[in-house]
Amino acid sequence: MKKWGFCLTFCLLLCATAGEVPTLGVETTVTATMKATTAYVAFLVRGQGLLISDAQKACDAKITAVSEEIKKRFKDARIDTTIVNTGTKDFQGWRAPGPQIEPDVTQLVTVTLPPDETLAAEILDIAIRKGAIPFCSDRTELRGAVYYGVDNTEAAEEQLYQEAAAKLRKKAELLANSMERKVVLLRDVRSSTDRSSCNTAKFQGIQCILPAPVCSSDPNKVRISMDFAAIFEISE
């Protein structure tokens, strides 16, 4: 069941120049909550060795091993990897001159699954048993190492547009009536949304940008929020 929340603000934009049609502007933020259509499990795999090349081979071997075990549990799992460190083990705190380099290669692994909480937990368990580090994000919307997203938000966005249009016009009419005027027509409407906070997890300075445009830690509460601003012409 979708839940809708609204936060309304407004600003008066009466034109002061003689001859121009007076206008007023209204703003609204419209939010919808949806159920997830996909799940992501994220973890780090590290390899060490005498040389960087040794660390690379060790990391690749670990990824191969964990990938094989994941495929045994769920053969349709999509496994993506991204190299996040090729250098020293303490890649955050090391600065020359200082501690000697400890060759390390670290890769971020993202496993795409259906939005099944039990399956996601089992996949993360497999990774941990193979020595992986859970990618435990501490962002408000994305906490932990398992995330849930909505792949296609077009239908939800269309409904948000309709809800926003009704709210914007109602607010404009209330403001116009308070000035003993009437809304003539809608001149312009714009929308915006900040997706970076909706699908980007962070852990130890590393970013994990998830494929779905909006994500959450809760499979039943994936939130999409859009800001709208409209300008209406009003009678003189």
Short mmCIF file of C-alpha atoms in Angstrom, two decimals:
data_model
loop_
_atom_site.label_atom_id
_atom_site.label_comp_id
_atom_site.label_asym_id
_atom_site.label_seq_id
_atom_site.Cartn_x
_atom_site.Cartn_y
_atom_site.Cartn_z
CA MET A 1 0.00 0.00 0.00
CA LYS A 2 1.39 3.36 -1.01
CA LYS A 3 1.53 6.12 1.52
CA TRP A 4 1.67 9.74 0.49
CA GLY A 5 3.14 12.62 2.43
CA PHE A 6 3.23 16.28 1.55
CA CYS A 7 5.24 19.26 2.69
CA LEU A 8 3.99 22.59 1.33
CA THR A 9 5.63 26.00 1.22
CA PHE A 10 4.89 29.00 -0.91
CA CYS A 11 6.30 32.29 -2.09
CA LEU A 12 4.46 35.29 -3.51
CA LEU A 13 5.81 36.55 -6.82
CA LEU A 14 3.60 39.54 -7.64
CA CYS A 15 5.12 41.51 -10.49
CA ALA A 16 5.87 45.11 -9.65
CA THR A 17 6.43 46.35 -13.20
CA ALA A 18 3.45 48.11 -14.74
CA GLY A 19 1.83 46.21 -17.58
CA GLU A 20 3.00 42.74 -16.57
CA VAL A 21 0.54 40.03 -15.63
CA PRO A 22 0.70 39.39 -11.87
CA THR A 23 1.86 35.92 -10.87
CA LEU A 24 2.35 33.87 -7.73
CA GLY A 25 4.53 30.86 -7.07
CA VAL A 26 3.89 27.78 -4.97
CA GLU A 27 6.13 24.86 -4.02
CA THR A 28 5.53 21.34 -2.77
CA THR A 29 7.48 18.19 -1.96
CA VAL A 30 5.59 14.99 -2.75
CA THR A 31 6.65 11.60 -1.41
CA ALA A 32 5.61 8.03 -2.18
CA THR A 33 6.57 4.77 -0.47
CA MET A 34 6.84 1.63 -2.58
CA LYS A 35 7.76 -2.03 -2.24
CA ALA A 36 11.16 -3.10 -3.56
CA THR A 37 11.53 -4.95 -6.84
CA THR A 38 15.18 -5.92 -6.36
CA ALA A 39 17.79 -6.45 -3.64
CA TYR A 40 21.53 -5.81 -3.39
CA VAL A 41 24.11 -7.39 -1.11
CA ALA A 42 27.41 -5.50 -0.89
CA PHE A 43 30.74 -6.59 0.59
CA LEU A 44 34.48 -6.02 0.27
CA VAL A 45 36.98 -8.72 -0.72
CA ARG A 46 40.63 -8.09 0.13
CA GLY A 47 43.79 -9.82 -1.04
CA GLN A 48 47.30 -9.39 0.41
CA GLY A 49 50.71 -10.65 -0.62
CA LEU A 50 54.41 -9.93 -0.82
CA LEU A 51 53.87 -7.85 -3.95
CA ILE A 52 50.91 -5.96 -5.40
CA SER A 53 50.60 -8.61 -8.11
CA ASP A 54 50.38 -11.28 -5.39
CA ALA A 55 47.63 -9.31 -3.66
CA GLN A 56 45.74 -9.03 -6.95
CA LYS A 57 45.88 -12.79 -7.51
CA ALA A 58 44.76 -13.44 -3.93
CA CYS A 59 41.82 -11.05 -4.28
CA ASP A 60 40.75 -12.57 -7.60
CA ALA A 61 40.92 -16.06 -6.11
CA LYS A 62 38.71 -15.05 -3.19
CA ILE A 63 36.16 -13.45 -5.50
CA THR A 64 36.06 -16.58 -7.65
CA ALA A 65 35.52 -18.74 -4.58
CA VAL A 66 32.74 -16.62 -3.10
CA SER A 67 31.06 -16.22 -6.51
CA GLU A 68 30.95 -19.99 -7.00
CA GLU A 69 29.32 -20.48 -3.60
CA ILE A 70 26.77 -17.73 -4.29
CA LYS A 71 25.87 -19.29 -7.64
CA LYS A 72 25.34 -22.64 -5.93
CA ARG A 73 22.76 -21.00 -3.67
CA PHE A 74 21.14 -18.82 -6.35
CA LYS A 75 22.29 -19.44 -9.91
CA ASP A 76 20.65 -16.29 -11.31
CA ALA A 77 22.53 -13.93 -9.00
CA ARG A 78 24.23 -11.06 -10.81
CA ILE A 79 27.69 -10.39 -9.39
CA ASP A 80 29.47 -7.10 -10.16
CA THR A 81 32.93 -6.10 -8.93
CA THR A 82 34.73 -2.77 -8.70
CA ILE A 83 38.36 -2.28 -7.64
CA VAL A 84 38.44 0.27 -4.80
CA ASN A 85 42.09 -0.08 -3.74
CA THR A 86 45.33 -1.21 -5.33
CA GLY A 87 48.19 -0.29 -3.02
CA THR A 88 48.64 -0.61 0.71
CA LYS A 89 46.44 -2.32 3.30
CA ASP A 90 45.82 0.84 5.31
CA PHE A 91 44.83 2.85 2.24
CA GLN A 92 42.97 5.42 4.33
CA GLY A 93 45.67 6.35 6.83
CA TRP A 94 48.93 5.61 5.04
CA ARG A 95 51.08 8.59 4.03
CA ALA A 96 54.72 8.57 3.03
CA PRO A 97 57.01 8.71 4.90
CA GLY A 98 55.36 6.40 7.42
CA PRO A 99 54.47 2.76 7.80
CA GLN A 100 55.79 0.49 5.09
CA ILE A 101 53.44 -0.50 2.31
CA GLU A 102 51.52 -3.71 2.93
CA PRO A 103 50.45 -4.79 -0.58
CA ASP A 104 46.67 -4.94 -0.81
CA VAL A 105 43.98 -5.13 -3.47
CA THR A 106 40.38 -4.57 -2.40
CA GLN A 107 37.30 -5.00 -4.56
CA LEU A 108 33.72 -4.01 -3.89
CA VAL A 109 31.29 -6.81 -4.78
CA THR A 110 27.60 -6.13 -5.38
CA VAL A 111 25.21 -9.06 -5.75
CA THR A 112 21.81 -8.38 -7.34
CA LEU A 113 18.92 -10.59 -6.21
CA PRO A 114 15.12 -10.67 -5.96
CA PRO A 115 13.79 -8.69 -2.96
CA ASP A 116 13.90 -11.71 -0.63
CA GLU A 117 15.19 -10.89 2.86
CA THR A 118 16.02 -14.51 3.70
CA LEU A 119 17.94 -15.05 0.46
CA ALA A 120 19.86 -11.79 0.91
CA ALA A 121 20.90 -12.80 4.44
CA GLU A 122 22.07 -16.20 3.21
CA ILE A 123 24.15 -14.61 0.44
CA LEU A 124 25.79 -12.27 2.95
CA ASP A 125 26.50 -15.23 5.23
CA ILE A 126 28.26 -17.01 2.35
CA ALA A 127 30.44 -13.95 1.74
CA ILE A 128 31.34 -13.59 5.41
CA ARG A 129 32.28 -17.27 5.67
CA LYS A 130 34.63 -16.74 2.73
CA GLY A 131 36.35 -13.88 4.55
CA ALA A 132 34.55 -10.92 2.95
CA ILE A 133 33.80 -7.70 4.85
CA PRO A 134 30.14 -6.58 4.85
CA PHE A 135 29.78 -3.14 3.25
CA CYS A 136 27.92 -1.66 6.22
CA SER A 137 26.67 1.77 5.17
CA ASP A 138 25.65 4.20 7.90
CA ARG A 139 23.56 6.57 5.80
CA THR A 140 20.04 7.35 7.05
CA GLU A 141 18.21 5.68 4.17
CA LEU A 142 20.81 2.97 3.56
CA ARG A 143 22.10 1.17 6.64
CA GLY A 144 23.79 -2.21 6.75
CA ALA A 145 25.05 -4.28 3.82
CA VAL A 146 21.71 -5.32 2.28
CA TYR A 147 19.73 -2.78 0.26
CA TYR A 148 16.41 -2.86 -1.58
CA GLY A 149 15.51 -0.84 -4.65
CA VAL A 150 12.84 -0.08 -7.23
CA ASP A 151 14.10 -0.53 -10.80
CA ASN A 152 11.42 1.44 -12.63
CA THR A 153 9.94 4.52 -10.98
CA GLU A 154 8.06 5.91 -14.01
CA ALA A 155 4.60 4.91 -12.76
CA ALA A 156 5.28 6.32 -9.29
CA GLU A 157 6.68 9.55 -10.75
CA GLU A 158 3.61 9.98 -12.98
CA GLN A 159 1.35 9.64 -9.96
CA LEU A 160 3.54 12.11 -8.06
CA TYR A 161 3.11 14.61 -10.90
CA GLN A 162 -0.66 14.25 -10.73
CA GLU A 163 -0.74 14.59 -6.94
CA ALA A 164 1.59 17.59 -7.07
CA ALA A 165 -0.43 19.31 -9.80
CA ALA A 166 -3.59 19.11 -7.71
CA LYS A 167 -1.83 20.32 -4.56
CA LEU A 168 -0.09 23.19 -6.35
CA ARG A 169 -3.28 24.49 -7.92
CA LYS A 170 -5.23 24.22 -4.66
CA LYS A 171 -2.55 26.16 -2.84
CA ALA A 172 -2.42 28.78 -5.58
CA GLU A 173 -6.20 29.23 -5.46
CA LEU A 174 -6.16 29.67 -1.67
CA LEU A 175 -3.45 32.33 -1.95
CA ALA A 176 -5.20 34.11 -4.81
CA ASN A 177 -8.50 34.14 -2.90
CA SER A 178 -6.77 35.65 0.13
CA MET A 179 -5.82 38.60 -2.13
CA GLU A 180 -9.31 38.71 -3.73
CA ARG A 181 -7.95 37.47 -7.02
CA LYS A 182 -8.38 34.36 -9.13
CA VAL A 183 -5.98 31.89 -10.73
CA VAL A 184 -6.02 32.40 -14.49
CA LEU A 185 -3.63 29.74 -15.78
CA LEU A 186 -0.51 27.72 -15.04
CA ARG A 187 2.50 29.41 -16.59
CA ASP A 188 5.30 27.03 -15.59
CA VAL A 189 5.99 23.98 -13.44
CA ARG A 190 9.33 22.37 -12.65
CA SER A 191 10.41 19.30 -10.72
CA SER A 192 13.66 18.10 -9.19
CA THR A 193 14.95 15.29 -7.03
CA ASP A 194 18.28 14.44 -5.38
CA ARG A 195 18.91 10.82 -6.29
CA SER A 196 22.44 10.66 -4.84
CA SER A 197 21.02 10.27 -1.33
CA CYS A 198 18.62 7.55 -2.54
CA ASN A 199 20.98 5.02 -4.10
CA THR A 200 24.50 5.66 -2.79
CA ALA A 201 25.80 3.69 0.20
CA LYS A 202 29.02 4.71 1.98
CA PHE A 203 31.46 2.70 4.10
CA GLN A 204 34.99 3.65 5.22
CA GLY A 205 35.12 6.44 2.66
CA ILE A 206 34.07 4.15 -0.20
CA GLN A 207 30.92 4.77 -2.24
CA CYS A 208 28.66 2.04 -3.58
CA ILE A 209 26.33 3.43 -6.23
CA LEU A 210 23.43 1.02 -6.58
CA PRO A 211 21.80 0.36 -9.98
CA ALA A 212 18.23 1.21 -8.90
CA PRO A 213 17.44 4.96 -8.82
CA VAL A 214 15.86 4.75 -5.35
CA CYS A 215 16.85 2.33 -2.57
CA SER A 216 16.21 1.64 1.10
CA SER A 217 17.21 -0.71 3.89
CA ASP A 218 13.59 -1.81 4.17
CA PRO A 219 12.05 -3.83 1.29
CA ASN A 220 8.59 -2.49 2.12
CA LYS A 221 9.55 1.18 2.43
CA VAL A 222 11.46 2.40 -0.60
CA ARG A 223 10.84 6.13 -0.67
CA ILE A 224 10.79 8.39 -3.71
CA SER A 225 10.53 12.15 -3.16
CA MET A 226 10.18 14.96 -5.70
CA ASP A 227 10.18 18.74 -5.34
CA PHE A 228 7.82 20.79 -7.49
CA ALA A 229 7.60 24.54 -8.11
CA ALA A 230 4.88 26.23 -10.16
CA ILE A 231 4.08 29.75 -11.30
CA PHE A 232 0.45 30.72 -11.89
CA GLU A 233 -0.93 33.83 -13.54
CA ILE A 234 -3.63 35.52 -11.46
CA SER A 235 -6.24 38.17 -12.21
CA GLU A 236 -5.43 41.81 -11.53
#
